[in-house]
Structure formats: structure tokens, C-alpha cells
Coordinates of C-alpha atoms in Angstrom, one line a residue:
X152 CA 41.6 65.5 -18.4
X153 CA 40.4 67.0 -15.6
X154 CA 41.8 70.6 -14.0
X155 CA 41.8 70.5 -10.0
X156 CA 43.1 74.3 -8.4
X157 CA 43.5 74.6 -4.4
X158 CA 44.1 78.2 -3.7
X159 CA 46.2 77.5 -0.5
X160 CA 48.0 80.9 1.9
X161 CA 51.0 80.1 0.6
X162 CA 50.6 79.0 -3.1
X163 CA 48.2 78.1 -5.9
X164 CA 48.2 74.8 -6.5
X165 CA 46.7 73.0 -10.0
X166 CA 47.0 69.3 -11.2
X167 CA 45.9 67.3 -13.9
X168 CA 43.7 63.8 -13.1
X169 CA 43.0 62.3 -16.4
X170 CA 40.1 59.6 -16.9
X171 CA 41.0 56.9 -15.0
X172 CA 42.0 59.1 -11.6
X173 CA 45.7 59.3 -11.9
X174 CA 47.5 62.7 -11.3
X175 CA 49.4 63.6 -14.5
X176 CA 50.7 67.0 -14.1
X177 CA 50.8 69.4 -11.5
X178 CA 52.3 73.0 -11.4
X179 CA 52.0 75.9 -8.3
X180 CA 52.4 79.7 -8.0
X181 CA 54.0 81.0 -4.5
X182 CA 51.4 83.8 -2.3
X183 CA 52.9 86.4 0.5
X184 CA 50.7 86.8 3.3
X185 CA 50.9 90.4 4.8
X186 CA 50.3 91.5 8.0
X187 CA 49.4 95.3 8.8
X188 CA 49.7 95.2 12.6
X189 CA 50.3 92.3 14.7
X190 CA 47.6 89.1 14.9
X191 CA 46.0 90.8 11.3
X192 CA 46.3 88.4 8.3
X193 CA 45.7 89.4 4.7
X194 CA 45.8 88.9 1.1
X195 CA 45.0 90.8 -2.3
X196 CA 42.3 88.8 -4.9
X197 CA 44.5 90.6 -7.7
X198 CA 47.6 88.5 -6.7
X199 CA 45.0 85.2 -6.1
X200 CA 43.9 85.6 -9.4
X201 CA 47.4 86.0 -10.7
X202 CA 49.2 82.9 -9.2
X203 CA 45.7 81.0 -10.3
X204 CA 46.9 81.9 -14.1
X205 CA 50.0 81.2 -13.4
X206 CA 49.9 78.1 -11.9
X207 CA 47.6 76.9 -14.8
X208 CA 50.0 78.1 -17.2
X209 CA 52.5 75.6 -15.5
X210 CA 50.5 72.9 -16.8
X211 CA 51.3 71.9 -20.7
X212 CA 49.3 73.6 -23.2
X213 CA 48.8 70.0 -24.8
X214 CA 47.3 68.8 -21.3
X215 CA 44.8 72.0 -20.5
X216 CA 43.5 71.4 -24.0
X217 CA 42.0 68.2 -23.2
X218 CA 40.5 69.4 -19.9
X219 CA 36.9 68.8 -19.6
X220 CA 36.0 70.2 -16.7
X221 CA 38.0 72.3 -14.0
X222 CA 37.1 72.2 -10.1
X223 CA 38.0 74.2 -7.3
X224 CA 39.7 74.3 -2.9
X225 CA 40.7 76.9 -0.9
X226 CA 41.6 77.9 2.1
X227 CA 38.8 78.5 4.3
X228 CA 37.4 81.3 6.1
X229 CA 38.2 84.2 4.3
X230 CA 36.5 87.0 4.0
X231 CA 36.2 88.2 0.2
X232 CA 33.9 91.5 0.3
X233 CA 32.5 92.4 -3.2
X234 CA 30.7 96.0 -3.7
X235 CA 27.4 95.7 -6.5
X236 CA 30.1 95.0 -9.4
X237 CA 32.0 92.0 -8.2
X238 CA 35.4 94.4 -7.3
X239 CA 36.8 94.2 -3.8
X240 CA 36.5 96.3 -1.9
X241 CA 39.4 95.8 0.7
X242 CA 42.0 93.0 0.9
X243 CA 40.7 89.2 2.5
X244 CA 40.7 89.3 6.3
X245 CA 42.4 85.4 6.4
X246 CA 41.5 82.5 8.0
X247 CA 44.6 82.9 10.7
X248 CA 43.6 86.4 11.3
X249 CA 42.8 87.4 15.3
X250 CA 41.2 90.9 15.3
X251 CA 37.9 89.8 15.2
X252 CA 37.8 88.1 19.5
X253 CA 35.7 90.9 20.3
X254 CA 33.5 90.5 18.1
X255 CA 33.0 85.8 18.8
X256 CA 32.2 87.5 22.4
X257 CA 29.3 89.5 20.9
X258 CA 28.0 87.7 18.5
X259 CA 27.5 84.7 21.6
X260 CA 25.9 87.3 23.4
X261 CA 23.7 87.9 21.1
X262 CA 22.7 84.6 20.1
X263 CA 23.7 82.2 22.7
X264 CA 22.6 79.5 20.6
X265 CA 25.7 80.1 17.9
X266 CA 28.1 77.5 18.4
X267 CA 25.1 75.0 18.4
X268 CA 23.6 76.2 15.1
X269 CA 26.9 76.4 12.8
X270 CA 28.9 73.7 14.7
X271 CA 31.6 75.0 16.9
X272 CA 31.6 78.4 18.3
X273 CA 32.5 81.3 16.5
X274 CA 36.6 82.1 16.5
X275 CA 38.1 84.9 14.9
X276 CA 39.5 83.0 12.0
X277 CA 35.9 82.6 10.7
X278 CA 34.2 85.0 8.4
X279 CA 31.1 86.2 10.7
X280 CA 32.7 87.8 13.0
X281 CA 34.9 89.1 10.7
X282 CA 32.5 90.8 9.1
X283 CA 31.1 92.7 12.2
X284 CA 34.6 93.6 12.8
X285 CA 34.2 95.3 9.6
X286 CA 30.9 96.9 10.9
X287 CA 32.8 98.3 14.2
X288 CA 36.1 99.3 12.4
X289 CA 35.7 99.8 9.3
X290 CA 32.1 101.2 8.5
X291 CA 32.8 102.6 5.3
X292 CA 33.9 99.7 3.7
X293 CA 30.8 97.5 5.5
X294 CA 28.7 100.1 4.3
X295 CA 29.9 98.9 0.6
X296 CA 29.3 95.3 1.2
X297 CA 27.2 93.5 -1.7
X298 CA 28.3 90.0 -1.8
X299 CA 30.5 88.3 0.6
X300 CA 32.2 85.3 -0.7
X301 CA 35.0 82.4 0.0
X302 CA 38.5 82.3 -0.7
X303 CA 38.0 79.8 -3.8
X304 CA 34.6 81.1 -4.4
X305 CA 35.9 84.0 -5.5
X306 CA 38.2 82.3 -8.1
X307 CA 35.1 80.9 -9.5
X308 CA 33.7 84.3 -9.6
X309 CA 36.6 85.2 -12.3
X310 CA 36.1 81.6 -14.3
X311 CA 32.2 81.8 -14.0
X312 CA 30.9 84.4 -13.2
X313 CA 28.7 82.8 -10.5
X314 CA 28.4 83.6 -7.2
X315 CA 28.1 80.1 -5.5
X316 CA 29.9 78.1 -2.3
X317 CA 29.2 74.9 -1.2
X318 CA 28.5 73.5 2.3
X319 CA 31.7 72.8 3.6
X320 CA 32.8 76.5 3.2
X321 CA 29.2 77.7 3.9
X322 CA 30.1 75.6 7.2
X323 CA 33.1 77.4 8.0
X324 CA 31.5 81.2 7.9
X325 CA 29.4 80.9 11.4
X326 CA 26.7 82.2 8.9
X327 CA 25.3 78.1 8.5
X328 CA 23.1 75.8 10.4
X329 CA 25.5 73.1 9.6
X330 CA 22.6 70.3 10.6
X331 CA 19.5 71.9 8.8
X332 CA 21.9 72.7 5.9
X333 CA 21.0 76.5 5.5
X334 CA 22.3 79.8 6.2
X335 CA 21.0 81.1 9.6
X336 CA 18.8 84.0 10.0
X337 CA 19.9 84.5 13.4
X338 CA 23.9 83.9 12.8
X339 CA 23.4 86.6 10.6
X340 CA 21.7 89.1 12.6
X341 CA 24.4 88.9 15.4
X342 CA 27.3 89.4 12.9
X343 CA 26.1 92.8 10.9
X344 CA 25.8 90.5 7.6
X345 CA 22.9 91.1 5.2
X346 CA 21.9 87.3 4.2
X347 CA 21.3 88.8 0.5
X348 CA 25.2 89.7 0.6
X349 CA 25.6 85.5 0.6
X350 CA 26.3 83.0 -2.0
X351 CA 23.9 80.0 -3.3
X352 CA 25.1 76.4 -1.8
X353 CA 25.5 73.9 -4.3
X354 CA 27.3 70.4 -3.2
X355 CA 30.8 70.4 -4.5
X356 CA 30.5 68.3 -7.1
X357 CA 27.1 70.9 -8.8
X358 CA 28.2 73.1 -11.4
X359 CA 29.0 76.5 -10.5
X360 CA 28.7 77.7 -13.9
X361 CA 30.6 77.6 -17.2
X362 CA 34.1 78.7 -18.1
X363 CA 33.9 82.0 -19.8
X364 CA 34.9 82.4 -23.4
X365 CA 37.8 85.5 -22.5
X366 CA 39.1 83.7 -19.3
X367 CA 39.4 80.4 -21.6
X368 CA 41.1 82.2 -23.7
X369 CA 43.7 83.3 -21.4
X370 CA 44.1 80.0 -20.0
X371 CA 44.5 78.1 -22.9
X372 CA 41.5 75.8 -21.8
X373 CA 38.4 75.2 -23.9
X374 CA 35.6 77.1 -23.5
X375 CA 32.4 76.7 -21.8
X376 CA 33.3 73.9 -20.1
X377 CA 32.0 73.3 -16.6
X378 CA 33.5 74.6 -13.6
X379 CA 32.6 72.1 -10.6
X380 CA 31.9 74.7 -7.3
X381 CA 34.3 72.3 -5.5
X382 CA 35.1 72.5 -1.4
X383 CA 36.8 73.7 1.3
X384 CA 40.6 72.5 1.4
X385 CA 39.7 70.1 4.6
X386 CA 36.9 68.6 2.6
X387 CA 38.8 68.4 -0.9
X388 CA 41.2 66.8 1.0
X389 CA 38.7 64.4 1.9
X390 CA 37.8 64.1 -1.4
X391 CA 41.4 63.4 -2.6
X392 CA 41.9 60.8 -0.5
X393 CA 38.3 59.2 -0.3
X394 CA 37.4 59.6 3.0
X395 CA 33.3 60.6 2.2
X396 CA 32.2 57.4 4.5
X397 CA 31.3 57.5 7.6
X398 CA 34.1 56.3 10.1
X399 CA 37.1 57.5 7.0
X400 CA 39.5 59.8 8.6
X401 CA 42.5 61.4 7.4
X402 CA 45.6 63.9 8.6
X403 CA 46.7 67.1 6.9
X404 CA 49.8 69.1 7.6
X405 CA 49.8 72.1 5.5
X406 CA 50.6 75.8 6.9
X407 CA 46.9 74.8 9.3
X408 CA 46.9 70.9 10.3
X409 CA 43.7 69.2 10.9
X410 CA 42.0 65.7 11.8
X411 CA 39.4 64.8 10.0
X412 CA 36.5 61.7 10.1
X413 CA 33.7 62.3 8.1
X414 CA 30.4 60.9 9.9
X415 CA 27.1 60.4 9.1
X416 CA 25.2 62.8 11.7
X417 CA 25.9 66.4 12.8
X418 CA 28.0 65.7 16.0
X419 CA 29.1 69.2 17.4
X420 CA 31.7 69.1 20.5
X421 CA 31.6 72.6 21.7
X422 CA 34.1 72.4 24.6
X423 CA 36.8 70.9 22.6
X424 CA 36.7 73.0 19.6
X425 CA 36.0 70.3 17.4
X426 CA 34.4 71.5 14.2
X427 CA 31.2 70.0 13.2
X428 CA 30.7 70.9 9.4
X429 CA 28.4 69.3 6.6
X430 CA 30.5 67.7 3.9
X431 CA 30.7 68.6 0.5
X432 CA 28.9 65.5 -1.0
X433 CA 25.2 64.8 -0.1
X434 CA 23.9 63.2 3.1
X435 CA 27.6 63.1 5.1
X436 CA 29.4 65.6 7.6
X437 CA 32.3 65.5 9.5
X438 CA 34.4 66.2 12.7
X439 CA 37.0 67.9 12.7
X440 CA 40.2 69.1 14.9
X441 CA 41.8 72.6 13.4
X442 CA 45.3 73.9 14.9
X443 CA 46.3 77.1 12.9
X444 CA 50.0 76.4 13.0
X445 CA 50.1 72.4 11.0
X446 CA 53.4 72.2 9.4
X447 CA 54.4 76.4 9.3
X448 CA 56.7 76.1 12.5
X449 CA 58.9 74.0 10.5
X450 CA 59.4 76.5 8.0
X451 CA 59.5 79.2 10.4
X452 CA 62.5 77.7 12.1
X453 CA 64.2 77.2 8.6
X454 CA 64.1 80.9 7.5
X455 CA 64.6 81.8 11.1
X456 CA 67.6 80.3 11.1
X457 CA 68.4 80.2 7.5
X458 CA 68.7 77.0 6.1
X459 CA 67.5 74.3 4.0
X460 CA 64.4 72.6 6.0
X461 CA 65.7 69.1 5.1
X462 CA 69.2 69.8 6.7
X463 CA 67.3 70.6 10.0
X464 CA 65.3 67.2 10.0
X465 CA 68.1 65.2 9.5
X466 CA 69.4 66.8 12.2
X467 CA 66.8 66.6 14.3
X468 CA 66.6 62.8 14.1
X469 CA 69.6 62.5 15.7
X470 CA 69.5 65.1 18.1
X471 CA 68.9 64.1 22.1
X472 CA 65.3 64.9 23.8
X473 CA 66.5 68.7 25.0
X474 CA 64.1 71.6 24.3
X475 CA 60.5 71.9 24.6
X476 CA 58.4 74.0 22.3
X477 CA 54.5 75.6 22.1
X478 CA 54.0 75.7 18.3
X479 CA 50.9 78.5 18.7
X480 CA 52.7 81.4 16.2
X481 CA 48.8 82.5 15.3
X482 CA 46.8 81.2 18.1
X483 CA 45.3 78.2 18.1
X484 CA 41.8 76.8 17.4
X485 CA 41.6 73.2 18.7
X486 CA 41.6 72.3 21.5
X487 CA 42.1 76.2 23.5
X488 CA 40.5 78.5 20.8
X489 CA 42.7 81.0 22.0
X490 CA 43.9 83.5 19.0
X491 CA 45.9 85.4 22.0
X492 CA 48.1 82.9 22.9
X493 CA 52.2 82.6 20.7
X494 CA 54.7 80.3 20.7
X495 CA 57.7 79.7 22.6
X496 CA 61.0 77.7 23.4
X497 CA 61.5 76.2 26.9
X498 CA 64.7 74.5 28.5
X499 CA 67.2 76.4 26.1
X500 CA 71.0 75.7 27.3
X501 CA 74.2 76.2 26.4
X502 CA 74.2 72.8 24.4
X503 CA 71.4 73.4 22.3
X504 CA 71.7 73.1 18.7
X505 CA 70.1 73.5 15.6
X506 CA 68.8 69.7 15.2
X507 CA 67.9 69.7 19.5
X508 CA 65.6 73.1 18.2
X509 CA 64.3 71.0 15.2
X510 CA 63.3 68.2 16.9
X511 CA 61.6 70.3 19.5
X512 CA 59.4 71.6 16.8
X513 CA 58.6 68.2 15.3
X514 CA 57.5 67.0 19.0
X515 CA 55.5 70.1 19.1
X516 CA 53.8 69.3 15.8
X517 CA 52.8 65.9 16.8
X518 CA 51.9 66.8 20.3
X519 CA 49.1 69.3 18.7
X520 CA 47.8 66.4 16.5
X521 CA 48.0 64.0 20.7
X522 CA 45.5 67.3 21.8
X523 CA 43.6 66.8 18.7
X524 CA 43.1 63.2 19.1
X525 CA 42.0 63.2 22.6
X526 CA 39.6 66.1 21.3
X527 CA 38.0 63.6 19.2
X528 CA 38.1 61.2 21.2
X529 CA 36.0 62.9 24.1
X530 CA 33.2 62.6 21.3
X531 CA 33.6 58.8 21.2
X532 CA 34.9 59.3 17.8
X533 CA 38.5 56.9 17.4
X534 CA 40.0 56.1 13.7
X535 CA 41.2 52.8 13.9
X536 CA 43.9 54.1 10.9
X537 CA 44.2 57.8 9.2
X538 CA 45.7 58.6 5.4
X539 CA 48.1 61.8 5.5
X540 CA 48.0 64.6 3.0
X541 CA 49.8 67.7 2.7
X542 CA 53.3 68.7 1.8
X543 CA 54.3 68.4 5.8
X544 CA 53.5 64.5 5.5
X545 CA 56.7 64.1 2.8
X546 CA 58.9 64.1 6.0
X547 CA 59.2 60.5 7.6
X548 CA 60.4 61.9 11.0
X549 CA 57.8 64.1 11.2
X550 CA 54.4 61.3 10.1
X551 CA 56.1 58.8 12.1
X552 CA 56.6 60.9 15.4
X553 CA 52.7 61.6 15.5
X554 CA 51.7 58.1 14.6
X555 CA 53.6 57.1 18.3
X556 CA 52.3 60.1 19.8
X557 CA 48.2 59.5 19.0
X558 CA 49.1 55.8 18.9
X559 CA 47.5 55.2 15.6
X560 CA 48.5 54.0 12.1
X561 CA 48.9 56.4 9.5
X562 CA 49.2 55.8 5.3
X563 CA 50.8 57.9 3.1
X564 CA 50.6 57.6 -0.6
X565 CA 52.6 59.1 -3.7
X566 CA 50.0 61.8 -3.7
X567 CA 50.2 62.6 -0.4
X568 CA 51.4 66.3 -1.2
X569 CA 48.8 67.1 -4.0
X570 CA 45.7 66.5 -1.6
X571 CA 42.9 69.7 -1.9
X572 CA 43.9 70.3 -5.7
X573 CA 43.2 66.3 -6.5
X574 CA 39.9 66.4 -4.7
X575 CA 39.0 69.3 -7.1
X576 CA 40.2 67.6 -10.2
X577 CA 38.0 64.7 -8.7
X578 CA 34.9 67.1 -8.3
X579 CA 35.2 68.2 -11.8
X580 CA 35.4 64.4 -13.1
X581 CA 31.4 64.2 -11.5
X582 CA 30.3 67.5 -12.4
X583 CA 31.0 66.9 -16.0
X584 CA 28.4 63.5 -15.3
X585 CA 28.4 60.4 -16.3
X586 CA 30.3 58.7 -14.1
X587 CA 29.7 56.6 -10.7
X588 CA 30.8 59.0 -7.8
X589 CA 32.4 55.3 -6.0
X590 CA 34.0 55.0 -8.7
X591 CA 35.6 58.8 -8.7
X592 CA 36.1 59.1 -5.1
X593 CA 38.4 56.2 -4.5
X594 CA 41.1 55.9 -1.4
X595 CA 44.6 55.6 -2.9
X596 CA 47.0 53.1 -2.5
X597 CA 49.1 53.2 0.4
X598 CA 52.9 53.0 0.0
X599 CA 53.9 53.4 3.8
X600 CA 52.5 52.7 6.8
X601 CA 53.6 54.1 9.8
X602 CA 52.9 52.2 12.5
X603 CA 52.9 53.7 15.9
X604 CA 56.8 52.1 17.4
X605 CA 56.7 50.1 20.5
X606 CA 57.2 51.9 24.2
X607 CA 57.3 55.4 21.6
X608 CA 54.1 57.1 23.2
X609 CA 55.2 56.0 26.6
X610 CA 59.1 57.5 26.2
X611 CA 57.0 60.4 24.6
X612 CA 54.3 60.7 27.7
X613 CA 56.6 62.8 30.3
X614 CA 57.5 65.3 27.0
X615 CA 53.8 65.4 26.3
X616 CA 52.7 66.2 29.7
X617 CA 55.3 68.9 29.9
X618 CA 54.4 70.5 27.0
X619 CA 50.7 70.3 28.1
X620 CA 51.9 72.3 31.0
X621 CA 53.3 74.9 28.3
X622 CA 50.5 76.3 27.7
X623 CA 48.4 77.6 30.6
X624 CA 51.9 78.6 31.8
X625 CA 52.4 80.5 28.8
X626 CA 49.1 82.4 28.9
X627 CA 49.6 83.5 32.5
X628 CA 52.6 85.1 31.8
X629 CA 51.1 86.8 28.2
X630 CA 48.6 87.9 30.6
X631 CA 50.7 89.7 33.0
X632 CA 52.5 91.8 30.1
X633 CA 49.3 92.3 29.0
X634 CA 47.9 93.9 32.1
X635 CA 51.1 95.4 33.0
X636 CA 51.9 93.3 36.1
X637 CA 55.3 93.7 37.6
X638 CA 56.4 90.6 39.9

């Protein structure tokens, strides 16, 4: 058996592949994210590390027994700060965190050359400027700053004992020359980061190190066994769902959403926000489109308005074309990289309803993945069909309104939910050797296509231009309460 954990914002997920690559448990432990003053995002490693045990606990005692190898995803971008003995020393600064816009501006003024080196420019979701942010605002706590590490990275810390990433999440700190495949003197220089406070790079599929005898012991798992240093969520994913050849692409709608196509060159698109990162296995990289908000609007409308999530999509199936809706509740990466800019309802009236609200949302969702695609797109880069992981996919409504919005098939697969935490399990099958990574890193089968509908993207095309026009409207008016304006 093999033990895949994908330390997600909202919950710790592990499953169980066995030999022949099918999933046969899984298990999860829920997160809180808190925020201390509006646009900050943050977690405690104490509570990671506690839904980590618990969700491993979830799994039978007969099944982590057999495990012969663990591997590990996360979210990305976090900033873990470690003082000389491994403790933190504040809580992670997340990857939908916007405090750090300042600091993106300063670090381009001081080396113009950044969004070439690590791929995309910086934004405040990544960990550089995060860390200068820490320089500026919080000096004490910078000044204790030994080791910097990951969100899963850290997890492998308390299994291992290692301190180790690989490149995907390297990729995503705006410390890494994503081409050369090497952290950047200069990236590091304009962001107040030491380049001894960073972690070895090892491709995902390396061992980080070995499960410790105490934590084994805890776990229930045998000792000693290997921990693989496993990826990034967007490049587990990838993993999961075997889309490590050039030209594979795939969809995720988690709390973040993304579109991904690995390729076989670095192929930065700075204008678009498009994310040009090197892959977790040898010799690949990959392109992709990042919106911060995926599937969380869904969920935010549920609690909002207190009730079940599936009620409100059944609802919304039904429900007449009414209200349009900007989806940005954290900012958004691709295609604005704006961490300023919120969401919002439009055309409200007196026959709007719960469903009408719903559907809205769903529109919204599939219109970010339409900006996302032309995004891609400007870089010649066109899937001819995409896989979709990630527990937003489970809906119909939802997969099928985005295939007729980008106009493009899209596969989902029993497994479609597990995603990162599969990849892992998947990384720890190869680091344990032995084995041919084709044979590991296979595509699943499909068991729905969703085929984009006939005249959809068309009927869709006024609604998509309108909400389009959301945006800049939106940010002028942000920008007048901002600056105090009065009409």
C-alpha cells in the first residue's frame, strides 16, 4: 500500500493506492482559515500537523500497516518560517493572502527581470514577497528566520525530519529560476530572504527522508519507510491524473481553480498571468492559469444563505438567466493579478431567488475558467480535451457549464475528488523503486464526458461579455471608495 496526504486550506486529505494504482481508502480532517484584518490569510502548523494525524488515523489500522511508502501535496505558496530549531515562529501567511502588493511592486523595482526569471511576476499570494513583508512589518519575527519552507514541506519536516521541496513548489515562491532549475540569487536579494534559509530541491518522486521511528509510532505506519518529497497540489494533481506529457491538460476546482498543460519548454506569459513553473518529474514544465476563488463561491453562497449546497444546484438548474456575478472574494491571479479587487452581485430584482443566485455563481465559475482559456490560448497553447479533478467537479451542472463556456471536452473519472492526495500516493509508489514511472503515472478512465452542448457558448456569449464588463466596472468604483471620491 501506498500513503498519499494533500494538506489542502480547508482539510487534510489521505488515501490509500495499493499496488496496482487503485484508490482503496481514503479519510480527511477539516482546517479553519483565520483572518486577522481584512485581505490577511492564515493558518497554525500545530493544527496542520494535527488534521495530518488525524486524517491518517481515518485510514484502517490493517491498511497503514502495509504501507510502503507515504508521499506528500499541499497547498502552495505558504510561507512556513522556522527559527534554528525547526519551531515556527508565527502562523503561515497563505497562499490567498494580499498584504504583501507593496512589496510584488518592490521587489520588480528592484529586479526588473523577476517575472522572467521565476515565471510569472511576483503576486502577493507567493512566498517572496511575503517574506519581505515580514522584513517591513514584522522585523522581529524576520530577524528569527532560519529556514523557510512550503506548506507540505513542513509536514515532511515532522515525518522526516528533512528540510527538502521540490520544483513545482520551489516554482511557486518567486525565489526559482523556473528554466535553469535553481533558486535565484537575485529573487532573493529583492525579497529580504537569506538563500541559506531555503530548502534542497529534489524531484517529487526523490526521497525526502525516512519515516521516523516516534512519528511511526503514532501513526500506526511502519517505520523507516520512505517518505517521497511529493509536489505542489497543481502538480500532484497532474500526477493523479497523468498529465506529465507534453500537450496533457487537466481542470481543478478546489477552494483555488486552475488550468493546467504540462509542456516541454519553459513558456512564461507575463501579461496574462499565466504561471510558467517546472514540473515535479524530470525534464517537463507546465502552464498554468490560477484564479484564487475555484469552487469557494459555491460554498460561500451555501453558508451565506444557509443551506445544503446540493439543494442550491438543483435549483440553479432550473432557474432563468437573471443575475450576474464577479466571483473575486480574495482577488484574483489570472488573468488581472489584482489581490484588491471583491466580488459582487449585479442585476438583483425583486424576482430573484435562491437558485437565480446559484446559477449566477455557477456562470461565474465557468466564465473565470472562459478568461483562463483565452489566457492560454494567447500563448498558442489549446487542449484539444481536459480531465477534471477536485471536489467542485462532482457537480454536473457546474463541469458541464464550463465545458460550453471554453468550448472544450472535459473527463471526469471516479477519482475525480481524490486528485493531489492520489498523485502523492503515486509519488511514493516510485520513490520506493522498482517500478516503471509509465507504468505508475497512468491517466484514468473516464466515466463522463462532457461535451461542450450545441449553440451553449453562443447563448452564453452576451452573459460572458457582461460579466467581462464586471470587472473594470467594479475596480473603478473600489477605487473611488478607496480614494474617498464623492460623485
Amino acid at each position: 500500500m501506498y500513503l498519499g496526504i494533500d494538506l489542502g486550506t480547508s482539510a487534510v486529505k489521505a488515501c490509500v493506492m495499493d499496488a496496482s494504482g487503485a484508490v482503496v481508502a481514503s479519510a480527511s480532517a477539516g482546517l479553519t482559515v483565520q483572518h486577522p484584518f481584512d485581505g490577511a490569510s492564515e493558518q497554525d502548523c500545530a493544527d496542520w500537523w494535527a488534521a495530518t494525524c488525524a486524517a491518517i488515523g481515518g485510514i484502517a489500522p490493517e491498511l497503514r500497516g502495509q504501507v510502503r511508502a507515504l508521499g506528500l501535496s499541499g497547498q502552495m505558496h505558504g510561507a512556513v518560517v522556522l527559527d534554528a530549531d525547526h519551531r515556527p515562529i508565527r502562523p503561515v501567511i497563505l497562499w490567498n493572502d494580499a498584504r504583501a502588493e507593496a512589496e510584488c511592486a518592490a521587489m520588480l523595482d528592484a529586479e526588473p527581470e523577476a517575472g522572467r526569471i521565476g515565471g510569472v511576476p511576483p503576486m502577493p499570494g507567493f512566498t517572496a514577497p511575503k517574506i519581505l513583508w515580514l522584513s517591513r512589518h514584522e522585523p522581529a519575527a524576520h530577524a528569527r528566520i532560519a529556514h523557510v519552507l512550503l506548506p507540505k514541506d513542513y509536514i515532511g519536516l515532522r515525518l522526516h525530519g528533512t528540510l527538502v521541496t521540490d520544483p513545482t513548489d520551489a516554482s511557486g515562491s518567486a525565489w526559482y529560476d523556473s528554466g535553469a532549475r535553481c533558486w535565484s540569487a537575485a529573487l532573493c536579494k529583492a525579497s529580504a530572504t537569506d538563500p541559506a534559509w531555503l530548502p534542497e530541491v529534489r524531484h517529487g518522486s526523490e526521497i525526502g527522508g525516512l519515516l521516523r521511528a516516534a512519528v511511526a509510532k503514532e501513526l500506526g505506519l511502519p517505520a523507516s519507510i520512505p517518505v517521497a518529497v511529493g509536489a505542489g497540489d497543481a502538480a500532484a494533481g497532474a500526477v493523479g491524473i497523468g498529465a506529465v506529457a507534453d500537450g496533457d491538460g487537466f481542470l481543478s476546482l478546489g477552494t483555488s481553480g486552475q488550468l493546467f498543460v504540462t509542456t516541454g519548454a519553459h513558456r512564461p506569459n507575463l501579461e496574462r498571468r499565466i504561471h510558467a513553473y517546472a514540473h515535479t518529474v524530470p525534464g517537463q514544465w507546465f502552464q498554468m492559469a490560477a484564479m484564487l476563488n475555484g469552487a469557494r463561491p459555491l460554498a460561500w453562497l451555501a453558508g451565506l444563505l444557509n443551506r445544503p449546497i446540493v439543494e442550491l444546484l438543483a435549483e440553479a438548474q432550473s432557474a432563468a438567466p437573471g443575475p450576474l456575478f464577479l466571483p473575486y472574494l480574495t482577488g484574483e491571479r489570472t488573468p488581472h493579478g489584482d489581490s484588491d479587487i471583491r466580488a459582487g452581485f449585479a442585476l438583483l430584482g425583486e424576482t430573484t431567488t435562491h437558485g437565480s443566485l446559484m446559477r449566477a455563481v455557477v456562470e461565474a465559475v465557468a466564465f473565470s475558467f472562459a478568461d483562463a482559456m483565452a489566457a492560454l490560448e494567447a500563448t498558442g497553447t489549446r487542449p484539444e480535451a481536459l480531465l477534471a479533478i477536485g471536489g467542485g467537479t462532482r457537480s454536473d451542472l457546474v463541469v458541464q457549464t464550463i465545458a460550453d463556456v471554453i468550448g472544450c471536452r472535459i473527463g471526469r473519472s471516479e477519482a475525480a475528488d481524490v486528485g493531489p492526495a492520489l498523485g502523492a500516493a503515486r509519488l511514493a509508489c516510485l520513490a520506493e523503486g522498482g517500478v516503471d514511472p509509465a507504468q505508475v503515472m497512468t491517466k484514468p478512465e473516464v466515466r463522463h464526458w462532457f461535451t461542450p452542448s450545441p449553440g451553449a457558448a453562443e447563448a452564453l456569449a452576451p452573459r460572458l461579455a457582461a460579466y467581462r464588463a464586471l470587472y473594470p466596472a467594479l475596480a473603478g468604483v473600489q477605487a473611488m471608495l478607496r480614494a474617498g471620491v464623492r460623485a
